[in-house]
Each structure stands twice: as C-alpha cells, then as structure tokens.
Short mmCIF file of N, CA and C in Angstrom, two decimals:
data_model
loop_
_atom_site.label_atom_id
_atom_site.label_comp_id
_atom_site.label_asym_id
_atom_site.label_seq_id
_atom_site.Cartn_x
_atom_site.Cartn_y
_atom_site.Cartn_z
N UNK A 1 18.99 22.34 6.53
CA UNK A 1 20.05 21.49 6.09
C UNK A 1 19.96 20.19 6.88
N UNK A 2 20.03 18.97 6.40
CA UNK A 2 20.03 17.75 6.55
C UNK A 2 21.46 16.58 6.49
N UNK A 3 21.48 15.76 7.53
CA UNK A 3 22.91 14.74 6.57
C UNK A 3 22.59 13.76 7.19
N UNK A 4 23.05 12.63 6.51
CA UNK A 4 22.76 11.29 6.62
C UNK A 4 24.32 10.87 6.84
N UNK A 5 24.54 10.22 7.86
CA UNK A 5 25.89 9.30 8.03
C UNK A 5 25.19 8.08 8.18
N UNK A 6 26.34 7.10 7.63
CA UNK A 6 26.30 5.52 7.53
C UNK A 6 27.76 5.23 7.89
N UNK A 7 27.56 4.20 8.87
CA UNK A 7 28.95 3.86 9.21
C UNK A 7 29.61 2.62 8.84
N UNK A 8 28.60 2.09 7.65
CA UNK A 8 29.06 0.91 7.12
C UNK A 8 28.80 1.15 5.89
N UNK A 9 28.86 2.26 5.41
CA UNK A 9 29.19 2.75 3.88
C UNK A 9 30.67 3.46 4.00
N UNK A 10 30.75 4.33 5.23
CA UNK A 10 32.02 5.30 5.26
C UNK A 10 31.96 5.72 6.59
N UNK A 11 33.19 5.54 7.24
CA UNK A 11 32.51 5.19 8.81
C UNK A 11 33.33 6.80 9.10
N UNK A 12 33.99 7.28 7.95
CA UNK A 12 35.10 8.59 8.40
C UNK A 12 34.48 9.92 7.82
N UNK A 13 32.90 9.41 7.22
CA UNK A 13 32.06 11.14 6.72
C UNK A 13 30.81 10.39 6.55
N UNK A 14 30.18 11.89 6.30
CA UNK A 14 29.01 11.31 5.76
C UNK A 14 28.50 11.16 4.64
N UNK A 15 27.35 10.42 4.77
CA UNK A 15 26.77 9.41 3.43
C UNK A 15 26.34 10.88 2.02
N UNK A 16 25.36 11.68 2.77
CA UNK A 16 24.68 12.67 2.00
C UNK A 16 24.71 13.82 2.87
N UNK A 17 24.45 14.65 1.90
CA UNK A 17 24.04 16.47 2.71
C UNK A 17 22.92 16.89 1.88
N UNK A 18 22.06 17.32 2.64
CA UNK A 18 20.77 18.09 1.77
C UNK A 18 20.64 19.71 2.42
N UNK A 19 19.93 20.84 1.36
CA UNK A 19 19.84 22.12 1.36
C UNK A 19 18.63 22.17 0.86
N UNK A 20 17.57 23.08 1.57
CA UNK A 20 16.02 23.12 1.27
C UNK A 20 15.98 24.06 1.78
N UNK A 21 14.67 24.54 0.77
CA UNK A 21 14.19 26.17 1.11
C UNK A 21 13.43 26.39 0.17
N UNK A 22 12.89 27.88 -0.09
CA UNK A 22 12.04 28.49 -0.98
C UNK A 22 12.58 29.99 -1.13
N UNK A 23 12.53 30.31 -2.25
CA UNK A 23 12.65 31.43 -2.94
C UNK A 23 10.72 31.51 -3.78
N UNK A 24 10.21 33.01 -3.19
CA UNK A 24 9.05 33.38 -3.10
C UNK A 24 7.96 31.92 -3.69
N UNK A 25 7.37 31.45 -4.45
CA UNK A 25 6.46 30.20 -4.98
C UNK A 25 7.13 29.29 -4.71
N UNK A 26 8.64 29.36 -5.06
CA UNK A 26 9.24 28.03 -5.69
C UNK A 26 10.26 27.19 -4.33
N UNK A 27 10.17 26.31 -4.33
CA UNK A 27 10.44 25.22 -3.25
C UNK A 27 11.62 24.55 -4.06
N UNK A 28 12.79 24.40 -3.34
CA UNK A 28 13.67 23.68 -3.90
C UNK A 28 14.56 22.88 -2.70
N UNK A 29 15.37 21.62 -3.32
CA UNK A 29 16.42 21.14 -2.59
C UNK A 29 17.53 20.85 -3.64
N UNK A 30 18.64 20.61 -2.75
CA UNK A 30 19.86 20.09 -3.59
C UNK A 30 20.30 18.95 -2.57
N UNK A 31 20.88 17.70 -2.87
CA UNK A 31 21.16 17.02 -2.12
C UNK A 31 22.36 16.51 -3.14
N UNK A 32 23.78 16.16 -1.42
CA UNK A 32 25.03 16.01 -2.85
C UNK A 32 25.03 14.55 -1.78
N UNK A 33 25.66 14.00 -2.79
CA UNK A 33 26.45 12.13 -2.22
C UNK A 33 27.59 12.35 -1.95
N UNK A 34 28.34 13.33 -2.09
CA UNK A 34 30.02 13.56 -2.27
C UNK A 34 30.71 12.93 -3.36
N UNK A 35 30.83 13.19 -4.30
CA UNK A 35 31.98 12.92 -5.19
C UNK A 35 31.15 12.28 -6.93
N UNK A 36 29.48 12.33 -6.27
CA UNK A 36 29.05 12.28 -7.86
C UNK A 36 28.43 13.70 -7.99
N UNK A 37 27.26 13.31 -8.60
CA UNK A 37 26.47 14.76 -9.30
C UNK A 37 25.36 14.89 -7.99
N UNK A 38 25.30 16.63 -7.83
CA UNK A 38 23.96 16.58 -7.18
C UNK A 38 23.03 17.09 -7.64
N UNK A 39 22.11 15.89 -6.99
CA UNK A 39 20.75 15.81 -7.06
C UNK A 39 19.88 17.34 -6.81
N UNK A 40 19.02 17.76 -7.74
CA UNK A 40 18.03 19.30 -7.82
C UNK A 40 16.46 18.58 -7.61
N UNK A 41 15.92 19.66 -7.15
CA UNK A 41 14.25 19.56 -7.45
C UNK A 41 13.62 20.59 -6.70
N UNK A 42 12.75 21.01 -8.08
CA UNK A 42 12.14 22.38 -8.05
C UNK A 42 10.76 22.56 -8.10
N UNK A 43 10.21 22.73 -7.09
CA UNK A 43 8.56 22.66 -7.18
C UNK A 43 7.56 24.17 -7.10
N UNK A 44 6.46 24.06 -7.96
CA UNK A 44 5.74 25.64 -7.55
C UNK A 44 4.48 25.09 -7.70
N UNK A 45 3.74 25.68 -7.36
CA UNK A 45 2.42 25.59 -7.70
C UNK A 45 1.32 27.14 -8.00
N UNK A 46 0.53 26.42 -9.04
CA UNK A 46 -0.06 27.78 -9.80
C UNK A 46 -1.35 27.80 -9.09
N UNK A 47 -1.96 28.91 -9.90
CA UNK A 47 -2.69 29.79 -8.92
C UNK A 47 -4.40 28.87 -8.81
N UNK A 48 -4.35 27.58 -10.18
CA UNK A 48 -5.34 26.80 -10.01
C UNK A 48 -5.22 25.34 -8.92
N UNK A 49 -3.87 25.71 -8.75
CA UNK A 49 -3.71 24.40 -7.93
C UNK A 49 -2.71 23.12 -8.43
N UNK A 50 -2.42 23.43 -9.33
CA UNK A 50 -1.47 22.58 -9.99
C UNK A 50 -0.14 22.52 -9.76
N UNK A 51 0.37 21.48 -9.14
CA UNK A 51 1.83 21.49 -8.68
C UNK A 51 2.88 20.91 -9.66
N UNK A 52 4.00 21.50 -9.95
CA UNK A 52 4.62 21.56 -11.12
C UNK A 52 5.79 21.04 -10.37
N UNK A 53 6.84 20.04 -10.77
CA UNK A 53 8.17 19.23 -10.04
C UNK A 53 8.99 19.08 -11.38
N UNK A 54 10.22 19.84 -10.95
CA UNK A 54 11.07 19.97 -12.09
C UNK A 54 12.50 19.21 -11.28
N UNK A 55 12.98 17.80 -11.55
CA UNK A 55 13.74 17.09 -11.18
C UNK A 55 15.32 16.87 -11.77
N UNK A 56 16.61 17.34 -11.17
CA UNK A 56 17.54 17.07 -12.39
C UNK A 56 18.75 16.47 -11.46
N UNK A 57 19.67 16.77 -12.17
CA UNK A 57 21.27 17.01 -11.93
C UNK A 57 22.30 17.60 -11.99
N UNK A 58 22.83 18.15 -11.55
CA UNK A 58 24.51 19.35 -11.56
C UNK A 58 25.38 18.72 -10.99
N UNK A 59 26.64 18.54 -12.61
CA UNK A 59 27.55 17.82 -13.08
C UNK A 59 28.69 18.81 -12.89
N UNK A 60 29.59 19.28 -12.31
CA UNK A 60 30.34 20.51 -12.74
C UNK A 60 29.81 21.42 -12.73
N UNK A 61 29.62 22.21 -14.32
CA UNK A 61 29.07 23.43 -14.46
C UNK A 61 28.04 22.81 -15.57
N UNK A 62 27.68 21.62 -15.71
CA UNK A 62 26.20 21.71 -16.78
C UNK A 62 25.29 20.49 -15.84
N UNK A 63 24.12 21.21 -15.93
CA UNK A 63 22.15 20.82 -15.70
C UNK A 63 21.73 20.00 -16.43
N UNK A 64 21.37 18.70 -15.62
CA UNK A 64 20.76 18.04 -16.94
C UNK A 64 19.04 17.35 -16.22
N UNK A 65 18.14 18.07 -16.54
CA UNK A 65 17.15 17.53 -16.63
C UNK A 65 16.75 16.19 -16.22
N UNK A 66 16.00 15.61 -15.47
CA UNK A 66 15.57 14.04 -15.66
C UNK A 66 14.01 13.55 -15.70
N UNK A 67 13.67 14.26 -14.76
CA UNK A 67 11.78 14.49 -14.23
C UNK A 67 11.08 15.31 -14.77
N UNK A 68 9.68 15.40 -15.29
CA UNK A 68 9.16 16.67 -14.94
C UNK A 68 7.87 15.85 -14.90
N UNK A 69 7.04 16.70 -13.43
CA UNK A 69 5.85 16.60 -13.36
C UNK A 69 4.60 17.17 -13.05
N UNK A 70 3.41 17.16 -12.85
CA UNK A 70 2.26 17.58 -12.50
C UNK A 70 1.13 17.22 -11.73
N UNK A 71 0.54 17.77 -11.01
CA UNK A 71 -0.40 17.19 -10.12
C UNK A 71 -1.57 17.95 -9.64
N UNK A 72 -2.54 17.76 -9.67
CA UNK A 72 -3.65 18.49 -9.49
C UNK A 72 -4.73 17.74 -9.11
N UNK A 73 -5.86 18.02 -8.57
CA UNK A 73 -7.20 17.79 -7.78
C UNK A 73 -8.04 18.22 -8.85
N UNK A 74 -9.10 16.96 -9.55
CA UNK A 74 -9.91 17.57 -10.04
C UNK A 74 -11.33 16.65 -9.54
N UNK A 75 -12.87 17.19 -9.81
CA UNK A 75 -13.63 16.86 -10.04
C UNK A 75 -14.11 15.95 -10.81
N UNK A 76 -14.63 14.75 -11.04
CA UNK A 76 -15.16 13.72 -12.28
C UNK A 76 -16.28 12.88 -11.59
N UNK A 77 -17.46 13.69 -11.97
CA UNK A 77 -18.59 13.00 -12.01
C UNK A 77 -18.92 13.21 -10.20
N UNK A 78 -18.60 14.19 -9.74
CA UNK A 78 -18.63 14.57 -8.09
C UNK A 78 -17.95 14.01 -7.13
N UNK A 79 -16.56 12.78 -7.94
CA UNK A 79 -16.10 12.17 -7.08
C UNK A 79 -14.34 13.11 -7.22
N UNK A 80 -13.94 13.58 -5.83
CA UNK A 80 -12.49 14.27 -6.34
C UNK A 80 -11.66 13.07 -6.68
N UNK A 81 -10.59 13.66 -7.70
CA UNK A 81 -9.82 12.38 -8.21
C UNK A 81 -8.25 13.28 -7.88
N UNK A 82 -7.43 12.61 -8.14
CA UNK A 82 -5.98 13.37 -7.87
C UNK A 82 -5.38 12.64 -8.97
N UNK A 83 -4.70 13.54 -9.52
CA UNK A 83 -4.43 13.61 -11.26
C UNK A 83 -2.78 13.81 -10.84
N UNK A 84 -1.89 12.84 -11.97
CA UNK A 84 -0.39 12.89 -11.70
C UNK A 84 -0.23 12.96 -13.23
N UNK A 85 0.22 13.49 -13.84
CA UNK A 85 0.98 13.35 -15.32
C UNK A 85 2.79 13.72 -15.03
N UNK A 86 3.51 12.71 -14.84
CA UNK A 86 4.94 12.71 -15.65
C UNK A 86 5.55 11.96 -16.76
N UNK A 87 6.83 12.49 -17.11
CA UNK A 87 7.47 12.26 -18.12
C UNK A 87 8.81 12.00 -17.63
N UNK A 88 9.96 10.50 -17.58
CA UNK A 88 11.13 10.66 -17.40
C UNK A 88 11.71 10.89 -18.57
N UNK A 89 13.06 11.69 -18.22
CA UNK A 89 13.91 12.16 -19.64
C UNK A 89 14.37 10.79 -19.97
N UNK A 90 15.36 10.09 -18.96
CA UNK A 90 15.80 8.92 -19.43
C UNK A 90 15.57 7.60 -20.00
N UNK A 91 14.01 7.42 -19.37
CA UNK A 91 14.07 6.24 -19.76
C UNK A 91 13.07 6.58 -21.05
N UNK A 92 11.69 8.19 -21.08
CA UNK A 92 11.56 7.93 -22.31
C UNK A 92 9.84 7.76 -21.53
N UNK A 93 9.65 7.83 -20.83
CA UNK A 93 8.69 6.55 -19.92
C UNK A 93 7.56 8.10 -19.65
N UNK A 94 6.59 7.73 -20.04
CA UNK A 94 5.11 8.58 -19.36
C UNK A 94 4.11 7.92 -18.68
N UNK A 95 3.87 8.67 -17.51
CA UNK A 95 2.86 8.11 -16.63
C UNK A 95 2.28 9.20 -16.42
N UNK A 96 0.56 8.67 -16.27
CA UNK A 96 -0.70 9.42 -15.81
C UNK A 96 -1.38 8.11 -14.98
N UNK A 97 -1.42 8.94 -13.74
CA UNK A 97 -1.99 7.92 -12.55
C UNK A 97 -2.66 8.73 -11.64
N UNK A 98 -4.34 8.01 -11.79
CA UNK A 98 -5.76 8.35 -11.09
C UNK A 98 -5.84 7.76 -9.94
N UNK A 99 -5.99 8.86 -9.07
CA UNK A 99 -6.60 8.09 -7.34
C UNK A 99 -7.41 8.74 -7.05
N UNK A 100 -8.74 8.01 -5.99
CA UNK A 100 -9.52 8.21 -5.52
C UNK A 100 -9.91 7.73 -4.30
N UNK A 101 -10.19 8.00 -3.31
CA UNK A 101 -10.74 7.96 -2.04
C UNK A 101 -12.02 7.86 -2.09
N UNK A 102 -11.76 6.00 -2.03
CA UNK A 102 -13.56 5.25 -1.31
C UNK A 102 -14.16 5.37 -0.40
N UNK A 103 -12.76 5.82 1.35
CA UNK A 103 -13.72 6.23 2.22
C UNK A 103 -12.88 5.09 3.38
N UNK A 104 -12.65 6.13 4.59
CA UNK A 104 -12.58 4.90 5.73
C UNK A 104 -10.83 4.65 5.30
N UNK A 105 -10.39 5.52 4.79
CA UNK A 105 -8.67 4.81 4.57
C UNK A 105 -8.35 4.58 3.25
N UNK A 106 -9.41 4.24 2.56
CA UNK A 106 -9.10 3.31 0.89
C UNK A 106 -8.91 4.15 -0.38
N UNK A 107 -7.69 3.75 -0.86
CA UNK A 107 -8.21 4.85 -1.76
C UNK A 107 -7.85 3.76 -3.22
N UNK A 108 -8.52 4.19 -4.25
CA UNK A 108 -8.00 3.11 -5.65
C UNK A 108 -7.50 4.07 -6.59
N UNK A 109 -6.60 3.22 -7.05
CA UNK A 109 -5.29 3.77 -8.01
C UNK A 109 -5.58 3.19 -9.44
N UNK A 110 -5.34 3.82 -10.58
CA UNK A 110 -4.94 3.33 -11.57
C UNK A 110 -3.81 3.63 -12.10
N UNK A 111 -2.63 3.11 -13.06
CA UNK A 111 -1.68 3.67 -13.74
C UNK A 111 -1.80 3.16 -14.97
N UNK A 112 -1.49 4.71 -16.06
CA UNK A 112 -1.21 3.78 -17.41
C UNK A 112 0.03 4.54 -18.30
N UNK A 113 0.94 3.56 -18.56
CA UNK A 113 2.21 4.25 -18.51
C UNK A 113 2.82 4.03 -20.51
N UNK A 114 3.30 4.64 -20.47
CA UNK A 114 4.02 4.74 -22.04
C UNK A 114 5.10 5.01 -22.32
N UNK A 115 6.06 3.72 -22.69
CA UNK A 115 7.23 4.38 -23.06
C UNK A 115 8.28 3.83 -24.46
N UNK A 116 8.50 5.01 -24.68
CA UNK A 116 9.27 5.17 -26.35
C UNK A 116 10.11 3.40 -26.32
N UNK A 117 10.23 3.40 -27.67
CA UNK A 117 11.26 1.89 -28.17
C UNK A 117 10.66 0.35 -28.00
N UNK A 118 9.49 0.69 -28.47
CA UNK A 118 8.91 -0.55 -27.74
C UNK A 118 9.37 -1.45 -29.36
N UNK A 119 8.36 -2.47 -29.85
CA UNK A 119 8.59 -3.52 -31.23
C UNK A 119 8.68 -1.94 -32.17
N UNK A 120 9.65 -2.55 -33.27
CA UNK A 120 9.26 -1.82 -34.31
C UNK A 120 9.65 -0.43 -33.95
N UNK A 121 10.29 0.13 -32.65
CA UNK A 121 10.63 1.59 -32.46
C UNK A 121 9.04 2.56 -32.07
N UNK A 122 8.21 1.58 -32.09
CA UNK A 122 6.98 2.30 -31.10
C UNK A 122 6.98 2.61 -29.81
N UNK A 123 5.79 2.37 -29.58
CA UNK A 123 5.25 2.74 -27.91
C UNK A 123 4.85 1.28 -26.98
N UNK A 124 5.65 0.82 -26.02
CA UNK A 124 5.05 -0.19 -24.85
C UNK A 124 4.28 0.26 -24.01
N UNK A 125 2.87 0.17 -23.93
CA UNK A 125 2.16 0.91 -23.16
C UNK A 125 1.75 -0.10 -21.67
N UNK A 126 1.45 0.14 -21.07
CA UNK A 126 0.80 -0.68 -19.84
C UNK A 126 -0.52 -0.43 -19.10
N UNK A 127 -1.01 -0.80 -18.60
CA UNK A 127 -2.30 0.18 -17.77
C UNK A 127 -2.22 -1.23 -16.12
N UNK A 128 -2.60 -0.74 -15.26
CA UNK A 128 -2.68 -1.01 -13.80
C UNK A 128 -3.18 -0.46 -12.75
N UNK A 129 -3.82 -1.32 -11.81
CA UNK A 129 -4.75 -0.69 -10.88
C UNK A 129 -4.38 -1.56 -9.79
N UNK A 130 -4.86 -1.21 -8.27
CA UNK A 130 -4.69 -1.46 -7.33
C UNK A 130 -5.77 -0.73 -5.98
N UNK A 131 -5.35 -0.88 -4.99
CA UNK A 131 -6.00 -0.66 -3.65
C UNK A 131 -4.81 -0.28 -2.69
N UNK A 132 -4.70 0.78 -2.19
CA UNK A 132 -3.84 1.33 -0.69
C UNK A 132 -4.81 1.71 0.08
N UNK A 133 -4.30 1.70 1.64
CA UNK A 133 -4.81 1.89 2.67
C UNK A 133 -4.22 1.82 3.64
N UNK A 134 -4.59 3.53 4.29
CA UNK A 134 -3.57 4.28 5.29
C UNK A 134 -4.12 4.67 6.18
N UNK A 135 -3.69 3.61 7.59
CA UNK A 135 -4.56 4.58 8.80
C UNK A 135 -3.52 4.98 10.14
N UNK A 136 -4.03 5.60 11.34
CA UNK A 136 -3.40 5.71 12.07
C UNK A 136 -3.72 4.89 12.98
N UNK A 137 -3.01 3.99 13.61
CA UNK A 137 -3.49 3.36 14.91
C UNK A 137 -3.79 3.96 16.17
N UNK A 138 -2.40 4.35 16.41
CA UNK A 138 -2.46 5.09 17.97
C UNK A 138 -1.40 6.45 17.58
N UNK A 139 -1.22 7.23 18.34
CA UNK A 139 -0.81 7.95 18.10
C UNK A 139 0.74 8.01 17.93
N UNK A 140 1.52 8.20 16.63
CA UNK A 140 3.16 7.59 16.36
C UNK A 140 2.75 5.58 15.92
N UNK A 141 1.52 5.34 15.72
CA UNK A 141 1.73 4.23 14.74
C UNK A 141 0.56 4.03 13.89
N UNK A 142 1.24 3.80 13.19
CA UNK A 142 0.25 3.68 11.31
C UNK A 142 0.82 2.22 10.71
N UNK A 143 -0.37 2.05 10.24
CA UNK A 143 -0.76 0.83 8.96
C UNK A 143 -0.45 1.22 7.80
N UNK A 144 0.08 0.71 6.97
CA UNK A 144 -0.52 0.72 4.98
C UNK A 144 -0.43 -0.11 4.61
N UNK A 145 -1.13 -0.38 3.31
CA UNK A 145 -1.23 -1.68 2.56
C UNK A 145 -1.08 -1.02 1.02
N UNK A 146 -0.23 -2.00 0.34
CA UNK A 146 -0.84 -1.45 -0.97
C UNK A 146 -0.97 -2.89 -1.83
N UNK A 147 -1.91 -3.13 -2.80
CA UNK A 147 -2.10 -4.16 -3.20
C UNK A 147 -2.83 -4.37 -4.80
N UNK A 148 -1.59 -4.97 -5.42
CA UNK A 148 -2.21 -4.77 -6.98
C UNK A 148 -3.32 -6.00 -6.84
N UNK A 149 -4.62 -6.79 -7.01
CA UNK A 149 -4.89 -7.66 -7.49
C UNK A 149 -4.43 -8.13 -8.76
N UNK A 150 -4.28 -7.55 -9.50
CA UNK A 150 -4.33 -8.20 -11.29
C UNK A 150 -3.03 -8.96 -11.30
N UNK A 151 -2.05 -8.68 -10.17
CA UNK A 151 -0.59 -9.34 -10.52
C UNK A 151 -0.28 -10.03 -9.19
N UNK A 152 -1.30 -9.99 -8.15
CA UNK A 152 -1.30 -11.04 -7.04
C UNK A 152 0.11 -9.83 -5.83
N UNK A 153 0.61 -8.72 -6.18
CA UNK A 153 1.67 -8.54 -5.77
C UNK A 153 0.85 -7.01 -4.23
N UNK A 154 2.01 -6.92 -3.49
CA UNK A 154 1.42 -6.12 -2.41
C UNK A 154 2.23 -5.98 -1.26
N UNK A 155 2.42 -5.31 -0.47
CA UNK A 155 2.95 -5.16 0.50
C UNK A 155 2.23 -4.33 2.03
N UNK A 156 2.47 -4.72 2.68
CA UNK A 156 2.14 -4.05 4.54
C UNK A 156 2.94 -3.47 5.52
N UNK A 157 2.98 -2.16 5.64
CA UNK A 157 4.08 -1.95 6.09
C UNK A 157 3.39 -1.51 7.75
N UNK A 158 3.80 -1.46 8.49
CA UNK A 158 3.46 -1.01 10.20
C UNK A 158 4.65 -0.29 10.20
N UNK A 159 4.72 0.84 11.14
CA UNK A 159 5.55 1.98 11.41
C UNK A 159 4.95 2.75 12.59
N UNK A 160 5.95 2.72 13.86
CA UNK A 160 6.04 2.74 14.84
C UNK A 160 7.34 3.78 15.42
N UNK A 161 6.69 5.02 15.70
CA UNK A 161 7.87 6.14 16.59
C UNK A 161 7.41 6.15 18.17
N UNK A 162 6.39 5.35 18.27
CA UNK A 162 5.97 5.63 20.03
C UNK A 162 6.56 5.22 21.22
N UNK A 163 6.90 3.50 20.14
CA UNK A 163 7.62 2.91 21.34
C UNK A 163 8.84 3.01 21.81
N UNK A 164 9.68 3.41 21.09
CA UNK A 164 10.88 3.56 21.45
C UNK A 164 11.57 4.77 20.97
N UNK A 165 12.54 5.54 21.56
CA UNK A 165 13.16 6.52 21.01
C UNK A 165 13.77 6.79 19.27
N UNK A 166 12.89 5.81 18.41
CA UNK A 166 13.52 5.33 17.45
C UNK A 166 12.19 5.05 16.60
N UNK A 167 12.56 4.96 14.86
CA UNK A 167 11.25 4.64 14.26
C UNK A 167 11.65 3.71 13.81
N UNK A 168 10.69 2.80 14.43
CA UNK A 168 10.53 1.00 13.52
C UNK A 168 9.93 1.11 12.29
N UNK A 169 10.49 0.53 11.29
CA UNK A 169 9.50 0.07 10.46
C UNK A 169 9.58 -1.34 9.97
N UNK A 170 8.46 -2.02 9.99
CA UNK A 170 8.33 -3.20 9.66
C UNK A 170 7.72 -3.37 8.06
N UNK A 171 7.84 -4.09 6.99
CA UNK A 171 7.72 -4.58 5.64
C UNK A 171 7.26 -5.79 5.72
N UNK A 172 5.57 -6.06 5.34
CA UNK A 172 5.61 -7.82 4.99
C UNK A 172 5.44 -7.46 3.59
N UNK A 173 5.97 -7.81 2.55
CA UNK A 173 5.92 -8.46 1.19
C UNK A 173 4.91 -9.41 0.78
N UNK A 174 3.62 -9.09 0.26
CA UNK A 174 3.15 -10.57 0.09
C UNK A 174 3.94 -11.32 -1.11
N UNK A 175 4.22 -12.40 -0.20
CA UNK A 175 4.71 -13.50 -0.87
C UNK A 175 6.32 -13.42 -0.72
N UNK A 176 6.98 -12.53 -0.48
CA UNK A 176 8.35 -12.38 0.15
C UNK A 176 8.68 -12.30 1.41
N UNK A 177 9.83 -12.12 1.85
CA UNK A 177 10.45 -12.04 3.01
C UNK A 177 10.47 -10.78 3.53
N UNK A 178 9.21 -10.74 5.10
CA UNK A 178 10.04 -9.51 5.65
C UNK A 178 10.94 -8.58 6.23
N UNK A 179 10.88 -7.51 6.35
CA UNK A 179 12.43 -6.80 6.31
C UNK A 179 11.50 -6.01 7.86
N UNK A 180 12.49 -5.30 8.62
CA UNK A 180 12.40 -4.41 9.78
C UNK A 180 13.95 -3.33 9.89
N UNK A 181 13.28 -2.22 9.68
CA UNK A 181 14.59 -1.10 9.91
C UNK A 181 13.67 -0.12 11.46
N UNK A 182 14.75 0.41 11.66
CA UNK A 182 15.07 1.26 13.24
C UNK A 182 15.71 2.96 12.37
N UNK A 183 15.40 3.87 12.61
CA UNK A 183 16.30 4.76 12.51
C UNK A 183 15.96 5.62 13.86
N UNK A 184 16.79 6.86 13.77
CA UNK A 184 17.02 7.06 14.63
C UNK A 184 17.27 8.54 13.96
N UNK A 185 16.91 9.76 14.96
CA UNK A 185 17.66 11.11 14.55
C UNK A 185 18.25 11.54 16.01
N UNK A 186 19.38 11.96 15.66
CA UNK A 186 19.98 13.06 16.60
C UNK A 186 19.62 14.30 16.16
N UNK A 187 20.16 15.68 17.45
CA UNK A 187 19.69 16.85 17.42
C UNK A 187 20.72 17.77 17.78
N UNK A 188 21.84 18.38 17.18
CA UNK A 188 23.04 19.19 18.15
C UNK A 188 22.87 20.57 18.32
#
C-alpha cells in the first residue's frame, strides 16, 4: 500500500492511496483520488511471454474498461524487437510500437497509430519514429534522451538519488523551458 500527500492540493489528507498485489499470474493495483472513480489495472503474462494489461475504472458498483494491451519480445531477421499492440476504449485510438536496441544505450522506436472518426467517419492514421537513450552514470544517477527527428521535438532528462536524501529530477525540453522536481519518501 502506497499514498501520496500534497499539501498544496489538500493540506488536511491525502492526495491518492494505492493497493498492489497478485493473486496466483495476475498482478493488479487499485489506486483511489478520494471522491472520484478508482483507477484498476490488471496484468498476466502467458506462458509464451506475452504480457497482457487490462486498464479501467470503478464507479460505484459498475467497471468500465479503458486500456487493453500487449507486449511481447520477438525475433525479426536476428535482431530482438519488443512488440506493443494497444487499443484505447475512449478515444477509439490503436497503437503498435517497434523498438530495438542498437547497442551502447540506443534503442530506435517506431509508432504507427490509428484512430476511428477521422474525414468522412474513417481512420486518421499516423506513423513516427525516433531515438532514446538510457544510461547510468554513477551509481543513483542516470541520463535519457528521447528524440523524434522528423518533428525536431525531444527531451533530456538527468535524475539524481545520490546526492541528496531526495530524488532530483531535472527536464531540458528541446526548445522549451526547463523544469526540476525533488521528491522525497518517508518510511513509518
């Protein structure tokens, strides 16, 4: 069990509560906000390796679906690739997104996404690729980068638990303004 207090959202409770665990395959959490719907997600994985994420909401007494997804490791052409197929309920929206590991940190991404209502009550499809890269510096600090070329867009994040009793994280935006957060856990 988990909780998040914010004292400049609600300085007299807390923000969230989360509940995690497993019942035999299946991996689940519930996480409530207090006073809306809480948040479900249900994960298993089969006996080839395929990880299955079933994402929703509990309203009262009715479930409503929002996520569902898949993920698996396959082979193509001797290079391993890592295979994502989801579907959101709401917006309608499908994504299948290929990564691969060049080596040394790098790995390249593609996405190509589809979703219902486009002209005419069709399909808006998209396709996109990029470059991330994740290393460790020292021990409690890491690098990433992630960076579309085709749309000039990207970000760098540094993240730091060594130096201080606290985890920094720093955000440069290319081409925006960066941001720096601190958190912090207690232990009772």
């Amino acid at each position: 069990m988990t909780a998040e207090y914010d004292r400049n959202e609600n300085r007299d409770f807390l923000k969230q509560a989360s509940v995690s665990g497993a019942v035999d395959k299946v991996k689940y959490e519930l996480t409530t906000r207090f006073g809306g719907p809480v948040d479900m997600s249900m994960q298993t994985t089969t006996e080839d390796g395929t990880t299955i994420e079933a994402q929703g909401e509990i309203n009262g007494l009715s479930t409503r679906l929002t996520k569902v997804s898949g993920t698996r490791t396959v082979s193509i052409r001797e290079q391993d690739c890592d295979l994502e197929l989801s579907h959101d309920l709401d917006s309608n929206e499908s994504k299948l997104r290929l990564s691969t590991m060049l080596g040394s940190g790098l790995k390249a991404v593609g996405l190509l996404s589809s979703k219902a209502g486009g002209a005419k009550g069709g399909l808006q499809s998209s396709m996109s690729y990029g470059v991330e890269y994740d290393t460790l510096l020292t021990e409690g600090r890491s690098l990433s980068a992630k960076v579309s070329p085709a749309d000039g867009t990207g970000i760098v994040e540094y993240t730091d638990s060594a130096t201080l009793d606290a985890t920094i994280t720093a955000n440069f935006p290319l081409g925006g303004a960066p941001t720096v957060t601190a958190k912090r856990a207690f232990n009772f």
